[in-house]
Amino acid sequence: AQSVTQPDIHITVSEGASLELRCNYSYGATPYLFWYVQSPGQGLQLLLKYFSGDTLVQGIKGFEAEFKRSQSSFNLRKPSVHWSDAAEYFCAVGASLYGNKLVFGAGTILRVKS
Amino acid sequence: GAGVSQTPSNKVTEKGKYVELRCDPISGHTALYWYRQSLGQGPEFLIYFQGTGAADDSGLPNDRFFAVRPEGSVSTLKIQRTERGDSAVYLCASSPTSEPNSPLHFGNGTRLTVT
């Protein structure tokens, strides 16, 4: 069965600093990978997704993620964090056998200090 | 355009009561998903519909949970004999199709509290 691990429950970064949120997945075949962001009182918003092709994918709000098959990882990065990026971030894995059913990680809460 | 709408936004009920949670998907989206998000956890899949039929209900935790989508649009998640452990945020999402590359659009959720 698929699973997703986000090792960091909380991360605090200074505004303007770079960010990397870690995600490791477990799945036997080529996964579909996603990053979602959830702000307080808001629904989940898709940041970016990987299906195939270039392993470095660009998303909205200046985020990017790199798929590394050898490490079973899909880490999210941003070169310069803004205070408005404070939110909870979820990594998710899907599989074609299961339609668009996703398995989510437990999330990482990002705090941005000024 | 309108996004996915979930009502009510908050629901408090007593243990043992019956509740219904409603989801209005984006117009024209054929696939509809229910997820449950417990405190400190990521969303957990419950069930998804393709059109009117439940294509995969493997995530429903037990037979107290049931969902319908009679006309292929609005969906209702029904929980009988609620238990305190059912307290969570119930999320609905819709997508144009059920293909893996079809983006999910999530609603803001219904926060259910069972006292």
Tab-separated table of C-alpha atoms in Angstrom:
chain	number	residue	atom	x	y	z
A	1	ALA	CA	0.000	0.000	0.000
A	2	GLN	CA	1.097	3.525	-0.638
A	3	SER	CA	2.303	5.700	2.210
A	4	VAL	CA	3.738	9.176	2.595
A	5	THR	CA	6.086	10.397	5.298
A	6	GLN	CA	6.690	14.028	6.108
A	7	PRO	CA	9.389	13.881	8.779
A	8	ASP	CA	9.054	17.469	9.974
A	9	ILE	CA	5.919	18.364	11.887
A	10	HIS	CA	6.927	22.015	12.285
A	11	ILE	CA	9.467	24.165	10.500
A	12	THR	CA	10.299	27.792	11.243
A	13	VAL	CA	12.193	29.930	8.759
A	14	SER	CA	12.982	33.611	8.563
A	15	GLU	CA	11.313	35.682	5.916
A	16	GLY	CA	13.550	35.793	2.855
A	17	ALA	CA	15.325	32.555	3.736
A	18	SER	CA	15.168	29.439	1.597
A	19	LEU	CA	12.844	26.561	2.398
A	20	GLU	CA	12.877	22.817	1.884
A	21	LEU	CA	10.065	20.559	3.078
A	22	ARG	CA	10.765	16.865	2.974
A	23	CYS	CA	8.527	14.134	1.635
A	24	ASN	CA	9.212	10.426	1.244
A	25	TYR	CA	6.767	8.029	-0.295
A	26	SER	CA	6.322	4.304	-0.551
A	27	TYR	CA	4.781	2.893	-3.695
A	28	GLY	CA	5.738	0.009	-5.939
A	29	ALA	CA	5.180	1.605	-9.318
A	30	THR	CA	5.743	5.055	-10.767
A	31	PRO	CA	3.866	7.387	-8.481
A	32	TYR	CA	1.900	10.503	-9.136
A	33	LEU	CA	3.067	13.058	-6.584
A	34	PHE	CA	1.477	16.239	-5.316
A	35	TRP	CA	2.046	19.068	-2.898
A	36	TYR	CA	-0.937	20.888	-1.405
A	37	VAL	CA	-1.063	23.900	0.898
A	38	GLN	CA	-3.745	24.554	3.513
A	39	SER	CA	-4.124	27.958	5.134
A	40	PRO	CA	-6.302	28.374	8.242
A	41	GLY	CA	-9.973	28.261	7.293
A	42	GLN	CA	-9.142	27.550	3.680
A	43	GLY	CA	-9.431	24.486	1.521
A	44	LEU	CA	-6.466	22.553	0.239
A	45	GLN	CA	-4.834	24.211	-2.755
A	46	LEU	CA	-2.668	22.377	-5.245
A	47	LEU	CA	0.857	23.789	-5.446
A	48	LEU	CA	2.340	21.421	-7.991
A	49	LYS	CA	2.273	17.856	-9.268
A	50	TYR	CA	4.558	15.312	-10.882
A	51	PHE	CA	3.360	12.641	-13.283
A	52	SER	CA	6.262	12.006	-15.635
A	53	GLY	CA	9.012	13.722	-17.580
A	54	ASP	CA	11.223	16.381	-16.089
A	55	THR	CA	11.860	15.517	-12.456
A	56	LEU	CA	12.010	19.161	-11.414
A	57	VAL	CA	8.540	20.625	-11.468
A	58	GLN	CA	7.506	24.218	-11.045
A	59	GLY	CA	4.375	25.236	-9.229
A	60	ILE	CA	2.460	28.273	-8.149
A	61	LYS	CA	3.696	30.913	-5.727
A	62	GLY	CA	7.329	30.304	-6.648
A	63	PHE	CA	7.470	26.738	-5.331
A	64	GLU	CA	9.261	23.850	-6.998
A	65	ALA	CA	9.772	20.198	-6.188
A	66	GLU	CA	12.184	17.529	-7.352
A	67	PHE	CA	11.283	13.873	-7.806
A	68	LYS	CA	14.165	11.549	-6.895
A	69	ARG	CA	13.253	7.966	-7.609
A	70	SER	CA	16.406	6.548	-6.000
A	71	GLN	CA	15.523	8.251	-2.715
A	72	SER	CA	11.737	7.880	-3.001
A	73	SER	CA	11.536	11.586	-2.284
A	74	PHE	CA	9.641	14.575	-3.559
A	75	ASN	CA	10.906	17.546	-1.576
A	76	LEU	CA	9.341	20.977	-1.886
A	77	ARG	CA	11.548	24.054	-2.158
A	78	LYS	CA	11.282	27.791	-2.351
A	79	PRO	CA	14.316	30.091	-2.657
A	80	SER	CA	12.882	32.983	-0.640
A	81	VAL	CA	9.994	32.601	1.777
A	82	HIS	CA	7.369	35.293	2.264
A	83	TRP	CA	5.325	35.775	5.430
A	84	SER	CA	2.206	34.787	3.475
A	85	ASP	CA	3.669	31.295	2.944
A	86	ALA	CA	2.930	30.415	6.563
A	87	ALA	CA	0.520	27.492	6.312
A	88	GLU	CA	0.405	23.709	6.486
A	89	TYR	CA	1.847	21.759	3.593
A	90	PHE	CA	0.823	18.272	2.579
A	91	CYS	CA	2.571	15.856	0.287
A	92	ALA	CA	0.391	13.240	-1.399
A	93	VAL	CA	0.829	10.230	-3.639
A	94	GLY	CA	-1.662	8.783	-6.075
A	95	ALA	CA	-1.674	5.789	-8.342
A	96	SER	CA	-3.383	5.182	-11.644
A	97	LEU	CA	-4.882	1.984	-10.307
A	98	TYR	CA	-6.868	3.975	-7.808
A	99	GLY	CA	-8.304	6.727	-9.944
A	100	ASN	CA	-7.558	10.046	-8.384
A	101	LYS	CA	-7.532	8.701	-4.829
A	102	LEU	CA	-4.684	10.263	-2.917
A	103	VAL	CA	-2.753	9.202	0.156
A	104	PHE	CA	-1.596	12.216	2.150
A	105	GLY	CA	1.234	12.711	4.578
A	106	ALA	CA	0.577	14.119	8.027
A	107	GLY	CA	1.638	17.594	6.976
A	108	THR	CA	4.314	20.116	7.878
A	109	ILE	CA	3.381	23.378	9.539
A	110	LEU	CA	5.489	26.242	8.269
A	111	ARG	CA	6.028	29.277	10.458
A	112	VAL	CA	7.684	32.374	9.040
A	113	LYS	CA	9.397	34.806	11.374
A	114	SER	CA	10.080	38.378	10.394
B	1	GLY	CA	-16.561	30.858	-10.721
B	2	ALA	CA	-17.924	29.101	-7.678
B	3	GLY	CA	-15.735	26.528	-6.019
B	4	VAL	CA	-16.691	23.458	-4.049
B	5	SER	CA	-19.193	24.376	-1.370
B	6	GLN	CA	-19.677	22.394	1.835
B	7	THR	CA	-22.456	22.896	4.343
B	8	PRO	CA	-22.626	23.308	7.208
B	9	SER	CA	-19.178	24.683	7.944
B	10	ASN	CA	-19.485	23.513	11.532
B	11	LYS	CA	-21.667	20.847	13.077
B	12	VAL	CA	-21.902	19.918	16.739
B	13	THR	CA	-23.885	16.837	17.606
B	14	GLU	CA	-24.365	14.499	20.522
B	15	LYS	CA	-23.025	11.003	20.583
B	16	GLY	CA	-25.478	8.588	19.014
B	17	LYS	CA	-27.152	11.145	16.747
B	18	TYR	CA	-27.394	11.056	12.953
B	19	VAL	CA	-25.753	13.737	10.804
B	20	GLU	CA	-25.688	14.666	7.153
B	21	LEU	CA	-22.931	16.672	5.507
B	22	ARG	CA	-23.500	18.237	2.116
B	23	CYS	CA	-21.134	18.911	-0.769
B	24	ASP	CA	-21.863	20.997	-3.866
B	25	PRO	CA	-19.133	20.312	-6.417
B	26	ILE	CA	-17.996	22.569	-9.200
B	27	SER	CA	-20.533	22.477	-11.999
B	28	GLY	CA	-19.668	19.907	-14.637
B	29	HIS	CA	-17.220	17.954	-12.487
B	30	THR	CA	-18.042	14.277	-12.800
B	31	ALA	CA	-15.794	12.994	-10.022
B	32	LEU	CA	-16.443	13.755	-6.376
B	33	TYR	CA	-14.366	12.710	-3.374
B	34	TRP	CA	-14.841	12.662	0.390
B	35	TYR	CA	-11.887	12.802	2.741
B	36	ARG	CA	-11.656	13.001	6.513
B	37	GLN	CA	-8.990	14.997	8.306
B	38	SER	CA	-8.446	14.316	11.981
B	39	LEU	CA	-6.509	16.712	14.188
B	40	GLY	CA	-2.822	16.673	13.361
B	41	GLN	CA	-3.256	14.340	10.409
B	42	GLY	CA	-3.431	14.608	6.681
B	43	PRO	CA	-6.681	13.988	4.826
B	44	GLU	CA	-7.721	10.346	4.637
B	45	PHE	CA	-9.698	9.030	1.680
B	46	LEU	CA	-13.245	7.850	2.345
B	47	ILE	CA	-15.107	7.413	-0.938
B	48	TYR	CA	-15.275	8.682	-4.479
B	49	PHE	CA	-18.042	8.946	-7.034
B	50	GLN	CA	-17.848	8.903	-10.770
B	51	GLY	CA	-21.182	10.319	-11.792
B	52	THR	CA	-23.909	8.867	-9.593
B	53	GLY	CA	-22.120	5.683	-8.627
B	54	ALA	CA	-19.624	5.091	-5.848
B	55	ALA	CA	-16.544	3.940	-7.748
B	56	ASP	CA	-14.494	3.258	-4.632
B	57	ASP	CA	-15.815	3.223	-1.065
B	58	SER	CA	-12.884	1.368	0.434
B	59	GLY	CA	-12.061	4.199	2.821
B	60	LEU	CA	-15.367	4.247	4.680
B	61	PRO	CA	-14.433	3.141	8.203
B	62	ASN	CA	-17.567	1.104	8.950
B	63	ASP	CA	-21.205	0.707	8.018
B	64	ARG	CA	-22.260	3.759	10.028
B	65	PHE	CA	-20.892	5.846	7.167
B	66	PHE	CA	-22.740	6.139	3.889
B	67	ALA	CA	-22.665	8.600	0.994
B	68	VAL	CA	-24.924	9.280	-1.954
B	69	ARG	CA	-24.859	11.339	-5.107
B	70	PRO	CA	-28.254	10.634	-6.651
B	71	GLU	CA	-28.136	13.055	-9.579
B	72	GLY	CA	-24.426	13.109	-10.200
B	73	SER	CA	-23.939	16.537	-8.690
B	74	VAL	CA	-24.575	17.235	-4.988
B	75	SER	CA	-23.381	14.590	-2.568
B	76	THR	CA	-24.366	13.879	1.017
B	77	LEU	CA	-22.212	12.057	3.529
B	78	LYS	CA	-24.344	10.411	6.193
B	79	ILE	CA	-23.122	9.218	9.555
B	80	GLN	CA	-25.371	7.155	11.822
B	81	ARG	CA	-24.987	6.687	15.570
B	82	THR	CA	-22.143	9.166	15.738
B	83	GLU	CA	-19.237	8.482	18.070
B	84	ARG	CA	-16.719	10.877	19.593
B	85	GLY	CA	-14.066	9.378	17.352
B	86	ASP	CA	-15.960	10.657	14.314
B	87	SER	CA	-14.984	14.213	15.253
B	88	ALA	CA	-12.907	15.574	12.389
B	89	VAL	CA	-13.012	17.895	9.413
B	90	TYR	CA	-14.774	16.275	6.482
B	91	LEU	CA	-13.451	17.492	3.154
B	92	CYS	CA	-15.092	17.230	-0.212
B	93	ALA	CA	-13.282	17.603	-3.519
B	94	SER	CA	-14.356	17.464	-7.133
B	95	SER	CA	-12.505	17.094	-10.398
B	96	PRO	CA	-13.494	17.196	-14.056
B	97	THR	CA	-12.779	13.470	-14.413
B	98	SER	CA	-11.398	10.695	-12.220
B	99	GLU	CA	-8.189	10.466	-14.227
B	100	PRO	CA	-5.047	10.822	-12.101
B	101	ASN	CA	-4.019	14.029	-13.872
B	102	SER	CA	-7.371	15.679	-13.285
B	103	PRO	CA	-6.851	18.289	-10.559
B	104	LEU	CA	-8.779	18.016	-7.300
B	105	HIS	CA	-10.586	21.145	-6.095
B	106	PHE	CA	-11.257	21.018	-2.374
B	107	GLY	CA	-13.953	22.706	-0.362
B	108	ASN	CA	-13.274	24.345	2.990
B	109	GLY	CA	-14.659	21.363	4.860
B	110	THR	CA	-17.241	20.675	7.536
B	111	ARG	CA	-15.898	20.517	11.059
B	112	LEU	CA	-17.862	17.828	12.916
B	113	THR	CA	-17.717	17.725	16.694
B	114	VAL	CA	-19.376	14.844	18.509
B	115	THR	CA	-19.914	15.535	22.208
